[in-house]
PDB file of C-alpha atoms in Angstrom:
ATOM      1  CA  UNK J1167       0.049  -0.094   0.168  1.00  0.00           C
ATOM      2  CA  UNK J1168       1.140   3.416  -0.851  1.00  0.00           C
ATOM      3  CA  UNK J1169       1.578   5.370   2.419  1.00  0.00           C
ATOM      4  CA  UNK J1170       0.056   8.479   0.762  1.00  0.00           C
ATOM      5  CA  UNK J1171      -3.289   6.250   0.597  1.00  0.00           C
ATOM      6  CA  UNK J1172      -3.703   6.060   4.317  1.00  0.00           C
ATOM      7  CA  UNK J1173      -7.151   7.451   5.479  1.00  0.00           C
ATOM      8  CA  UNK J1174      -6.944  11.076   6.877  1.00  0.00           C
ATOM      9  CA  UNK J1175      -8.426  12.375   9.900  1.00  0.00           C
ATOM     10  CA  UNK J1176     -11.931  13.238   9.566  1.00  0.00           C
ATOM     11  CA  UNK J1177     -14.396  15.671  11.434  1.00  0.00           C
ATOM     12  CA  UNK J1178     -17.948  14.119  11.785  1.00  0.00           C
ATOM     13  CA  UNK J1179     -21.257  15.372  12.797  1.00  0.00           C
ATOM     14  CA  UNK J1180     -22.633  13.161  15.696  1.00  0.00           C
ATOM     15  CA  UNK J1181     -26.338  12.994  16.512  1.00  0.00           C
ATOM     16  CA  UNK J1182     -27.519  15.781  18.499  1.00  0.00           C
ATOM     17  CA  UNK J1183     -30.968  15.424  20.205  1.00  0.00           C
ATOM     18  CA  UNK J1184     -32.088  18.785  21.471  1.00  0.00           C
ATOM     19  CA  UNK J1185     -34.113  18.828  24.511  1.00  0.00           C
ATOM     20  CA  UNK J1186     -34.971  22.009  26.944  1.00  0.00           C
ATOM     21  CA  UNK J1187     -33.846  19.430  29.933  1.00  0.00           C
ATOM     22  CA  UNK J1188     -30.572  19.051  28.294  1.00  0.00           C
ATOM     23  CA  UNK J1189     -29.086  17.730  24.851  1.00  0.00           C
ATOM     24  CA  UNK J1190     -27.921  14.364  24.250  1.00  0.00           C
ATOM     25  CA  UNK J1191     -25.420  12.887  21.764  1.00  0.00           C
ATOM     26  CA  UNK J1192     -24.701   8.984  21.338  1.00  0.00           C
ATOM     27  CA  UNK J1193     -21.944   6.847  19.577  1.00  0.00           C
ATOM     28  CA  UNK J1194     -22.086   3.540  18.429  1.00  0.00           C
ATOM     29  CA  UNK J1195     -20.848   1.514  15.273  1.00  0.00           C
ATOM     30  CA  UNK J1196     -22.337   3.004  11.882  1.00  0.00           C
ATOM     31  CA  UNK J1197     -23.369   6.180  13.943  1.00  0.00           C
ATOM     32  CA  UNK J1198     -20.119   8.356  14.221  1.00  0.00           C
ATOM     33  CA  UNK J1199     -17.679   5.295  14.232  1.00  0.00           C
ATOM     34  CA  UNK J1200     -17.043   2.541  11.938  1.00  0.00           C
ATOM     35  CA  UNK J1201     -15.624   0.207  14.405  1.00  0.00           C
ATOM     36  CA  UNK J1202     -16.808  -1.532  17.583  1.00  0.00           C
ATOM     37  CA  UNK J1203     -15.971   0.045  20.837  1.00  0.00           C
ATOM     38  CA  UNK J1204     -13.167  -1.673  22.625  1.00  0.00           C
ATOM     39  CA  UNK J1205     -11.974   1.039  25.282  1.00  0.00           C
ATOM     40  CA  UNK J1206     -13.259   4.475  26.332  1.00  0.00           C
ATOM     41  CA  UNK J1207     -11.164   6.751  28.238  1.00  0.00           C
ATOM     42  CA  UNK J1208     -11.607  10.616  29.347  1.00  0.00           C
ATOM     43  CA  UNK J1209      -9.057  13.132  30.121  1.00  0.00           C
ATOM     44  CA  UNK J1210      -9.896  15.690  32.757  1.00  0.00           C
ATOM     45  CA  UNK J1211      -8.177  17.929  35.261  1.00  0.00           C
ATOM     46  CA  UNK J1212      -6.162  19.327  32.801  1.00  0.00           C
ATOM     47  CA  UNK J1213      -4.428  22.750  33.617  1.00  0.00           C
ATOM     48  CA  UNK J1214      -5.248  25.392  31.074  1.00  0.00           C
ATOM     49  CA  UNK J1215      -2.985  25.403  28.091  1.00  0.00           C
ATOM     50  CA  UNK J1216      -1.575  21.990  28.866  1.00  0.00           C
ATOM     51  CA  UNK J1217      -0.142  19.749  26.307  1.00  0.00           C
ATOM     52  CA  UNK J1218      -0.663  15.955  26.262  1.00  0.00           C
ATOM     53  CA  UNK J1219       1.960  13.686  24.717  1.00  0.00           C
ATOM     54  CA  UNK J1220       1.840  12.674  21.224  1.00  0.00           C
ATOM     55  CA  UNK J1221       1.654   9.144  19.868  1.00  0.00           C
ATOM     56  CA  UNK J1222       0.278   6.929  16.921  1.00  0.00           C
ATOM     57  CA  UNK J1223      -1.159   3.459  16.716  1.00  0.00           C
ATOM     58  CA  UNK J1224      -0.253   0.736  14.464  1.00  0.00           C
ATOM     59  CA  UNK J1225      -3.769  -0.723  14.556  1.00  0.00           C
ATOM     60  CA  UNK J1226      -6.181   1.393  16.838  1.00  0.00           C
ATOM     61  CA  UNK J1227      -8.675   3.875  15.326  1.00  0.00           C
ATOM     62  CA  UNK J1228     -10.153   6.455  17.658  1.00  0.00           C
ATOM     63  CA  UNK J1229     -12.827   9.110  17.967  1.00  0.00           C
ATOM     64  CA  UNK J1230     -12.027  12.009  19.998  1.00  0.00           C
ATOM     65  CA  UNK J1231     -14.788  14.233  21.501  1.00  0.00           C
ATOM     66  CA  UNK J1232     -14.965  17.316  23.584  1.00  0.00           C
ATOM     67  CA  UNK J1233     -17.436  16.368  26.352  1.00  0.00           C
ATOM     68  CA  UNK J1234     -16.893  19.798  27.943  1.00  0.00           C
ATOM     69  CA  UNK J1235     -14.634  22.863  27.196  1.00  0.00           C
ATOM     70  CA  UNK J1236     -12.350  22.873  24.355  1.00  0.00           C
ATOM     71  CA  UNK J1237      -8.966  21.764  23.333  1.00  0.00           C
ATOM     72  CA  UNK J1238      -6.936  21.331  19.954  1.00  0.00           C
ATOM     73  CA  UNK J1239      -5.850  18.001  18.288  1.00  0.00           C
ATOM     74  CA  UNK J1240      -2.779  18.543  16.512  1.00  0.00           C
ATOM     75  CA  UNK J1241      -1.892  16.124  13.638  1.00  0.00           C
ATOM     76  CA  UNK J1242       1.628  15.840  12.421  1.00  0.00           C
ATOM     77  CA  UNK J1243       2.655  14.452   8.917  1.00  0.00           C
ATOM     78  CA  UNK J1244       6.068  12.747   8.506  1.00  0.00           C
ATOM     79  CA  UNK J1245       7.632  16.066   7.180  1.00  0.00           C
ATOM     80  CA  UNK J1246       6.655  17.546  10.676  1.00  0.00           C
ATOM     81  CA  UNK J1247       3.974  19.716   9.197  1.00  0.00           C
ATOM     82  CA  UNK J1248       1.229  20.545  11.792  1.00  0.00           C
ATOM     83  CA  UNK J1249      -2.702  20.481  11.067  1.00  0.00           C
ATOM     84  CA  UNK J1250      -4.746  21.888  14.142  1.00  0.00           C
ATOM     85  CA  UNK J1251      -8.367  20.838  14.729  1.00  0.00           C
ATOM     86  CA  UNK J1252     -10.225  22.689  17.387  1.00  0.00           C
ATOM     87  CA  UNK J1253     -12.769  20.849  19.286  1.00  0.00           C
ATOM     88  CA  UNK J1254     -15.429  22.773  21.146  1.00  0.00           C
ATOM     89  CA  UNK J1255     -18.878  21.101  20.435  1.00  0.00           C
ATOM     90  CA  UNK J1256     -19.891  17.895  22.148  1.00  0.00           C
ATOM     91  CA  UNK J1257     -21.827  16.860  18.906  1.00  0.00           C
ATOM     92  CA  UNK J1258     -18.608  16.904  16.673  1.00  0.00           C
ATOM     93  CA  UNK J1259     -15.892  14.037  16.860  1.00  0.00           C
ATOM     94  CA  UNK J1260     -12.675  13.653  15.118  1.00  0.00           C
ATOM     95  CA  UNK J1261     -11.944  10.475  13.586  1.00  0.00           C
ATOM     96  CA  UNK J1262      -8.289   9.333  13.898  1.00  0.00           C
ATOM     97  CA  UNK J1263      -7.155   6.601  11.685  1.00  0.00           C
ATOM     98  CA  UNK J1264      -4.167   4.029  12.438  1.00  0.00           C
ATOM     99  CA  UNK J1265      -0.779   5.308  11.799  1.00  0.00           C
ATOM    100  CA  UNK J1266      -1.749   9.131  12.352  1.00  0.00           C
ATOM    101  CA  UNK J1267       0.461  11.081  14.970  1.00  0.00           C
ATOM    102  CA  UNK J1268      -1.611  13.297  17.293  1.00  0.00           C
ATOM    103  CA  UNK J1269      -1.364  15.060  20.317  1.00  0.00           C
ATOM    104  CA  UNK J1270      -4.158  16.973  22.309  1.00  0.00           C
ATOM    105  CA  UNK J1271      -3.124  20.509  23.880  1.00  0.00           C
ATOM    106  CA  UNK J1272      -4.376  23.954  24.440  1.00  0.00           C
ATOM    107  CA  UNK J1273      -7.132  22.677  26.947  1.00  0.00           C
ATOM    108  CA  UNK J1274      -9.669  25.444  28.099  1.00  0.00           C
ATOM    109  CA  UNK J1275     -10.330  25.379  32.068  1.00  0.00           C
ATOM    110  CA  UNK J1276     -12.518  22.358  33.126  1.00  0.00           C
ATOM    111  CA  UNK J1277     -12.294  20.624  29.625  1.00  0.00           C
ATOM    112  CA  UNK J1278     -13.054  16.915  29.186  1.00  0.00           C
ATOM    113  CA  UNK J1279     -11.642  15.046  26.443  1.00  0.00           C
ATOM    114  CA  UNK J1280     -13.289  11.547  25.564  1.00  0.00           C
ATOM    115  CA  UNK J1281     -11.579   9.001  23.487  1.00  0.00           C
ATOM    116  CA  UNK J1282     -13.213   6.056  21.910  1.00  0.00           C
ATOM    117  CA  UNK J1283     -10.668   3.200  20.700  1.00  0.00           C
ATOM    118  CA  UNK J1284     -11.197   0.141  18.365  1.00  0.00           C
ATOM    119  CA  UNK J1285      -8.757  -1.871  20.474  1.00  0.00           C
ATOM    120  CA  UNK J1286      -8.293  -2.577  24.250  1.00  0.00           C
ATOM    121  CA  UNK J1287      -5.163  -1.318  25.713  1.00  0.00           C
ATOM    122  CA  UNK J1288      -1.807  -2.791  23.925  1.00  0.00           C
ATOM    123  CA  UNK J1289       1.233  -0.984  24.797  1.00  0.00           C
ATOM    124  CA  UNK J1290       3.083  -2.705  21.560  1.00  0.00           C
ATOM    125  CA  UNK J1291       0.470  -0.857  19.561  1.00  0.00           C
ATOM    126  CA  UNK J1292       1.773   2.583  20.550  1.00  0.00           C
ATOM    127  CA  UNK J1293       4.253   4.469  18.523  1.00  0.00           C
ATOM    128  CA  UNK J1294       5.491   6.955  21.121  1.00  0.00           C
ATOM    129  CA  UNK J1295       8.746   8.599  19.345  1.00  0.00           C
ATOM    130  CA  UNK J1296       8.019  10.601  16.358  1.00  0.00           C
ATOM    131  CA  UNK J1297      11.218   9.586  14.513  1.00  0.00           C
ATOM    132  CA  UNK J1298      10.117   5.866  14.871  1.00  0.00           C
ATOM    133  CA  UNK J1299       6.713   6.891  13.717  1.00  0.00           C
ATOM    134  CA  UNK J1300       8.300   8.704  10.543  1.00  0.00           C
ATOM    135  CA  UNK J1301      10.354   5.714   9.709  1.00  0.00           C
ATOM    136  CA  UNK J1302       7.719   3.036   9.942  1.00  0.00           C
ATOM    137  CA  UNK J1303       5.241   5.417   7.847  1.00  0.00           C
ATOM    138  CA  UNK J1304       7.806   5.755   5.143  1.00  0.00           C
ATOM    139  CA  UNK J1305       8.373   1.985   4.795  1.00  0.00           C
ATOM    140  CA  UNK J1306       4.706   0.861   5.474  1.00  0.00           C
ATOM    141  CA  UNK J1307       3.630  -1.664   2.859  1.00  0.00           C
ATOM    142  CA  UNK J1308       0.300  -2.852   4.231  1.00  0.00           C
ATOM    143  CA  UNK J1309      -2.089  -1.337   6.859  1.00  0.00           C
ATOM    144  CA  UNK J1310      -2.677  -4.041   9.791  1.00  0.00           C
ATOM    145  CA  UNK J1311      -6.547  -4.425   9.832  1.00  0.00           C
ATOM    146  CA  UNK J1312      -8.215  -3.480  13.286  1.00  0.00           C
ATOM    147  CA  UNK J1313      -9.422  -6.408  15.167  1.00  0.00           C
ATOM    148  CA  UNK J1314     -13.366  -5.991  15.242  1.00  0.00           C
ATOM    149  CA  UNK J1315     -15.305  -7.861  18.085  1.00  0.00           C
ATOM    150  CA  UNK J1316     -18.259 -10.055  16.668  1.00  0.00           C
ATOM    151  CA  UNK J1317     -21.427  -8.500  15.914  1.00  0.00           C
ATOM    152  CA  UNK J1318     -23.993  -9.077  18.742  1.00  0.00           C
ATOM    153  CA  UNK J1319     -26.976 -11.478  18.338  1.00  0.00           C
ATOM    154  CA  UNK J1320     -30.471  -9.910  17.213  1.00  0.00           C
ATOM    155  CA  UNK J1321     -32.286  -8.269  19.988  1.00  0.00           C
ATOM    156  CA  UNK J1322     -34.726 -10.481  21.824  1.00  0.00           C
ATOM    157  CA  UNK J1323     -36.680  -9.804  25.096  1.00  0.00           C
ATOM    158  CA  UNK J1324     -35.149 -11.698  27.981  1.00  0.00           C
ATOM    159  CA  UNK J1325     -36.842 -15.132  29.130  1.00  0.00           C
ATOM    160  CA  UNK J1326     -36.569 -14.104  32.550  1.00  0.00           C
ATOM    161  CA  UNK J1327     -37.971 -10.361  32.954  1.00  0.00           C
ATOM    162  CA  UNK J1328     -35.201  -8.660  35.026  1.00  0.00           C
ATOM    163  CA  UNK J1329     -37.878  -6.373  36.666  1.00  0.00           C
ATOM    164  CA  UNK J1330     -38.985  -9.267  38.488  1.00  0.00           C
ATOM    165  CA  UNK J1331     -35.553  -9.623  40.405  1.00  0.00           C
ATOM    166  CA  UNK J1332     -33.698  -6.648  39.937  1.00  0.00           C
ATOM    167  CA  UNK J1333     -32.932  -4.730  43.306  1.00  0.00           C
ATOM    168  CA  UNK J1334     -31.644  -1.220  43.959  1.00  0.00           C
ATOM    169  CA  UNK J1335     -29.038  -3.403  46.135  1.00  0.00           C
ATOM    170  CA  UNK J1336     -27.548  -4.355  42.895  1.00  0.00           C
ATOM    171  CA  UNK J1337     -26.656  -0.584  41.852  1.00  0.00           C
ATOM    172  CA  UNK J1338     -23.382   0.216  43.158  1.00  0.00           C
ATOM    173  CA  UNK J1339     -20.621   2.792  43.157  1.00  0.00           C
ATOM    174  CA  UNK J1340     -17.646   1.581  41.132  1.00  0.00           C
ATOM    175  CA  UNK J1341     -14.052   2.998  41.530  1.00  0.00           C
ATOM    176  CA  UNK J1342     -12.617   3.375  38.044  1.00  0.00           C
ATOM    177  CA  UNK J1343      -8.768   3.642  37.378  1.00  0.00           C
ATOM    178  CA  UNK J1344      -7.684   7.006  37.861  1.00  0.00           C
ATOM    179  CA  UNK J1345      -4.269   7.736  36.316  1.00  0.00           C
ATOM    180  CA  UNK J1346      -3.127  11.014  37.717  1.00  0.00           C
ATOM    181  CA  UNK J1347      -0.833  13.135  35.846  1.00  0.00           C
ATOM    182  CA  UNK J1348       0.196  16.834  36.355  1.00  0.00           C
ATOM    183  CA  UNK J1349      -0.882  17.487  32.594  1.00  0.00           C
ATOM    184  CA  UNK J1350      -4.236  15.978  33.293  1.00  0.00           C
ATOM    185  CA  UNK J1351      -5.691  12.836  34.750  1.00  0.00           C
ATOM    186  CA  UNK J1352      -7.128   9.974  32.790  1.00  0.00           C
ATOM    187  CA  UNK J1353      -9.851   7.375  33.473  1.00  0.00           C
ATOM    188  CA  UNK J1354     -10.363   4.050  31.148  1.00  0.00           C
ATOM    189  CA  UNK J1355     -12.913   1.489  30.991  1.00  0.00           C
ATOM    190  CA  UNK J1356     -11.565  -1.226  28.886  1.00  0.00           C
ATOM    191  CA  UNK J1357     -13.673  -4.318  27.495  1.00  0.00           C
ATOM    192  CA  UNK J1358     -10.704  -6.571  28.087  1.00  0.00           C
ATOM    193  CA  UNK J1359     -10.411  -5.601  31.718  1.00  0.00           C
ATOM    194  CA  UNK J1360     -13.134  -3.655  33.411  1.00  0.00           C
ATOM    195  CA  UNK J1361     -14.892  -3.538  36.696  1.00  0.00           C
ATOM    196  CA  UNK J1362     -18.115  -4.810  35.557  1.00  0.00           C
ATOM    197  CA  UNK J1363     -19.113  -7.913  33.485  1.00  0.00           C
ATOM    198  CA  UNK J1364     -20.224  -6.309  30.300  1.00  0.00           C
ATOM    199  CA  UNK J1365     -18.745  -5.126  27.001  1.00  0.00           C
ATOM    200  CA  UNK J1366     -19.322  -1.381  26.026  1.00  0.00           C
ATOM    201  CA  UNK J1367     -21.240  -1.113  22.673  1.00  0.00           C
ATOM    202  CA  UNK J1368     -22.676   2.348  22.856  1.00  0.00           C
ATOM    203  CA  UNK J1369     -21.645   5.728  24.471  1.00  0.00           C
ATOM    204  CA  UNK J1370     -23.994   8.592  25.053  1.00  0.00           C
ATOM    205  CA  UNK J1371     -23.959  11.699  27.073  1.00  0.00           C
ATOM    206  CA  UNK J1372     -26.021  14.555  28.409  1.00  0.00           C
ATOM    207  CA  UNK J1373     -24.870  18.338  28.394  1.00  0.00           C
ATOM    208  CA  UNK J1374     -26.218  21.781  28.223  1.00  0.00           C
ATOM    209  CA  UNK J1375     -28.526  20.585  31.303  1.00  0.00           C
ATOM    210  CA  UNK J1376     -30.124  23.341  33.163  1.00  0.00           C
ATOM    211  CA  UNK J1377     -29.683  23.120  36.802  1.00  0.00           C
ATOM    212  CA  UNK J1378     -33.464  22.398  37.587  1.00  0.00           C
ATOM    213  CA  UNK J1379     -33.948  19.641  35.016  1.00  0.00           C
ATOM    214  CA  UNK J1380     -34.606  16.064  35.476  1.00  0.00           C
ATOM    215  CA  UNK J1381     -33.463  13.591  32.890  1.00  0.00           C
ATOM    216  CA  UNK J1382     -33.621   9.972  32.192  1.00  0.00           C
ATOM    217  CA  UNK J1383     -36.784   8.529  33.844  1.00  0.00           C
ATOM    218  CA  UNK J1384     -36.910   4.936  32.443  1.00  0.00           C
ATOM    219  CA  UNK J1385     -35.846   1.377  32.930  1.00  0.00           C
ATOM    220  CA  UNK J1386     -34.553  -1.236  30.441  1.00  0.00           C
ATOM    221  CA  UNK J1387     -35.140  -4.965  29.889  1.00  0.00           C
ATOM    222  CA  UNK J1388     -31.568  -5.899  29.173  1.00  0.00           C
ATOM    223  CA  UNK J1389     -29.499  -2.778  28.954  1.00  0.00           C
ATOM    224  CA  UNK J1390     -26.940  -2.399  31.917  1.00  0.00           C
ATOM    225  CA  UNK J1391     -25.226   1.037  32.329  1.00  0.00           C
ATOM    226  CA  UNK J1392     -22.115   2.793  33.944  1.00  0.00           C
ATOM    227  CA  UNK J1393     -22.954   6.442  34.691  1.00  0.00           C
ATOM    228  CA  UNK J1394     -20.301   8.954  35.240  1.00  0.00           C
ATOM    229  CA  UNK J1395     -20.202  12.729  36.158  1.00  0.00           C
ATOM    230  CA  UNK J1396     -17.646  13.427  33.396  1.00  0.00           C
ATOM    231  CA  UNK J1397     -17.756  16.913  34.686  1.00  0.00           C
ATOM    232  CA  UNK J1398     -19.760  18.698  37.497  1.00  0.00           C
ATOM    233  CA  UNK J1399     -22.180  16.836  39.607  1.00  0.00           C
ATOM    234  CA  UNK J1400     -25.861  15.471  39.641  1.00  0.00           C
ATOM    235  CA  UNK J1401     -27.922  13.009  41.381  1.00  0.00           C
ATOM    236  CA  UNK J1402     -29.187   9.647  40.354  1.00  0.00           C
ATOM    237  CA  UNK J1403     -32.196   8.208  41.882  1.00  0.00           C
ATOM    238  CA  UNK J1404     -32.805   4.361  41.382  1.00  0.00           C
ATOM    239  CA  UNK J1405     -35.869   2.477  42.142  1.00  0.00           C
ATOM    240  CA  UNK J1406     -36.936  -1.294  42.020  1.00  0.00           C
ATOM    241  CA  UNK J1407     -40.520  -0.613  42.566  1.00  0.00           C
ATOM    242  CA  UNK J1408     -40.233  -1.354  46.310  1.00  0.00           C
ATOM    243  CA  UNK J1409     -37.202   0.757  47.336  1.00  0.00           C
ATOM    244  CA  UNK J1410     -35.533   3.875  46.403  1.00  0.00           C
ATOM    245  CA  UNK J1411     -31.816   5.222  46.746  1.00  0.00           C
ATOM    246  CA  UNK J1412     -30.064   8.191  45.696  1.00  0.00           C
ATOM    247  CA  UNK J1413     -26.644   8.556  44.698  1.00  0.00           C
ATOM    248  CA  UNK J1414     -24.679  11.679  44.061  1.00  0.00           C
ATOM    249  CA  UNK J1415     -21.933  11.450  41.340  1.00  0.00           C
ATOM    250  CA  UNK J1416     -19.306  14.213  41.293  1.00  0.00           C
ATOM    251  CA  UNK J1417     -16.106  12.542  40.478  1.00  0.00           C
ATOM    252  CA  UNK J1418     -14.936  11.629  36.940  1.00  0.00           C
ATOM    253  CA  UNK J1419     -13.392   8.362  38.198  1.00  0.00           C
ATOM    254  CA  UNK J1420     -16.313   7.274  40.230  1.00  0.00           C
ATOM    255  CA  UNK J1421     -19.297   5.599  38.437  1.00  0.00           C
ATOM    256  CA  UNK J1422     -22.649   4.057  39.352  1.00  0.00           C
ATOM    257  CA  UNK J1423     -23.395   0.741  37.873  1.00  0.00           C
ATOM    258  CA  UNK J1424     -27.209   0.192  37.120  1.00  0.00           C
ATOM    259  CA  UNK J1425     -28.343  -3.159  35.883  1.00  0.00           C
ATOM    260  CA  UNK J1426     -31.288  -4.039  33.818  1.00  0.00           C
ATOM    261  CA  UNK J1427     -34.827  -3.784  35.417  1.00  0.00           C
ATOM    262  CA  UNK J1428     -34.160  -0.611  37.449  1.00  0.00           C
ATOM    263  CA  UNK J1429     -36.055   2.652  37.102  1.00  0.00           C
ATOM    264  CA  UNK J1430     -33.527   5.611  37.139  1.00  0.00           C
ATOM    265  CA  UNK J1431     -33.786   9.302  36.871  1.00  0.00           C
ATOM    266  CA  UNK J1432     -31.051  12.146  36.969  1.00  0.00           C
ATOM    267  CA  UNK J1433     -31.569  15.572  38.638  1.00  0.00           C
ATOM    268  CA  UNK J1434     -29.798  18.331  40.725  1.00  0.00           C
ATOM    269  CA  UNK J1435     -27.297  19.093  37.887  1.00  0.00           C
ATOM    270  CA  UNK J1436     -24.693  21.603  38.783  1.00  0.00           C
ATOM    271  CA  UNK J1437     -23.771  24.101  36.239  1.00  0.00           C
ATOM    272  CA  UNK J1438     -21.765  22.758  33.226  1.00  0.00           C
ATOM    273  CA  UNK J1439     -22.235  19.265  34.417  1.00  0.00           C
ATOM    274  CA  UNK J1440     -21.937  16.410  31.662  1.00  0.00           C
ATOM    275  CA  UNK J1441     -23.232  12.947  32.048  1.00  0.00           C
ATOM    276  CA  UNK J1442     -21.406  10.266  30.462  1.00  0.00           C
ATOM    277  CA  UNK J1443     -23.229   6.756  30.225  1.00  0.00           C
ATOM    278  CA  UNK J1444     -21.598   3.343  28.830  1.00  0.00           C
ATOM    279  CA  UNK J1445     -24.085   0.923  27.669  1.00  0.00           C
ATOM    280  CA  UNK J1446     -23.776  -3.010  26.916  1.00  0.00           C
ATOM    281  CA  UNK J1447     -26.255  -2.671  24.058  1.00  0.00           C
ATOM    282  CA  UNK J1448     -26.778  -0.673  20.902  1.00  0.00           C
ATOM    283  CA  UNK J1449     -29.884   1.490  20.923  1.00  0.00           C
ATOM    284  CA  UNK J1450     -33.188  -0.551  20.835  1.00  0.00           C
ATOM    285  CA  UNK J1451     -36.412   1.497  21.359  1.00  0.00           C
ATOM    286  CA  UNK J1452     -38.149  -1.725  22.638  1.00  0.00           C
ATOM    287  CA  UNK J1453     -35.798  -2.087  25.356  1.00  0.00           C
ATOM    288  CA  UNK J1454     -36.995   1.014  27.058  1.00  0.00           C
ATOM    289  CA  UNK J1455     -39.887   1.279  29.768  1.00  0.00           C
ATOM    290  CA  UNK J1456     -40.603   4.918  29.807  1.00  0.00           C
ATOM    291  CA  UNK J1457     -43.797   4.814  31.829  1.00  0.00           C
ATOM    292  CA  UNK J1458     -43.392   4.639  35.607  1.00  0.00           C
ATOM    293  CA  UNK J1459     -46.786   3.039  36.003  1.00  0.00           C
ATOM    294  CA  UNK J1460     -46.009   0.346  33.466  1.00  0.00           C
ATOM    295  CA  UNK J1461     -42.680  -0.207  35.585  1.00  0.00           C
ATOM    296  CA  UNK J1462     -44.460  -0.482  38.646  1.00  0.00           C
ATOM    297  CA  UNK J1463     -46.792  -3.252  37.039  1.00  0.00           C
ATOM    298  CA  UNK J1464     -43.951  -5.017  35.861  1.00  0.00           C
ATOM    299  CA  UNK J1465     -42.326  -4.946  39.287  1.00  0.00           C
ATOM    300  CA  UNK J1466     -45.546  -5.683  41.229  1.00  0.00           C
ATOM    301  CA  UNK J1467     -45.463  -9.045  43.179  1.00  0.00           C
ATOM    302  CA  UNK J1468     -41.822  -9.819  42.707  1.00  0.00           C
ATOM    303  CA  UNK J1469     -40.399 -12.358  45.008  1.00  0.00           C
TER     304      UNK J1469
END
């Protein structure tokens, strides 16, 4: 393969669902990305103007999104020429193909950068020295194909309705990895090694949420979620039909795990807060229970 034929980074429009209670964008295969999500990480607590170290990947494709604030993604070609892409909208993403040297810098105050990757963490996939990258790019004959996860089975309702057995006791706070760095901390959820037994298939996030808004009143038949306050804080109220509990999320490295069959709603947003949700399913409208009275009927008389 001619190295000049390698794909270039591309700015893409992500779905933007407008709502007076806060806007929502989501990312899943064929919607914003052309790969299965293998790893999600987000960078936060970055000093204003800080520069994150540059690198490239042999195999991994990425999508970079500004969950809040703004920053620059700087692409460097093998001759050292730099192209800067400014990200400052949560509904725009920058697709980074394999064998692209990139760095992230010029963070605004309280900015959060989210990165979706096509591969789990693999140190051997990184190229961390620019001279080595330029030499490998110049001699490249074939692009290694990224490893894709198998497609999920078609959606079917569960044989056992989780609303009959799920309990708020199954909802729990999870301490996610927190890699502290003077140039910005990083938290990651990797499908190959995560704190919960599910594979991330879809990511969605809420932003532009008014301080008095309530979002997300629903439950799921199959979907499990990890909910994170990527910035700011908010409360999550969960119910199993009998008992209700309330959790406050205010750290980007602390998440709430919510299993299927639990009603959950979000409120008490601080100014500028962003809600990040990792899901184990692609979007399926029929997986939602959006009426609380129906939810109560599903959970009535459970053992």
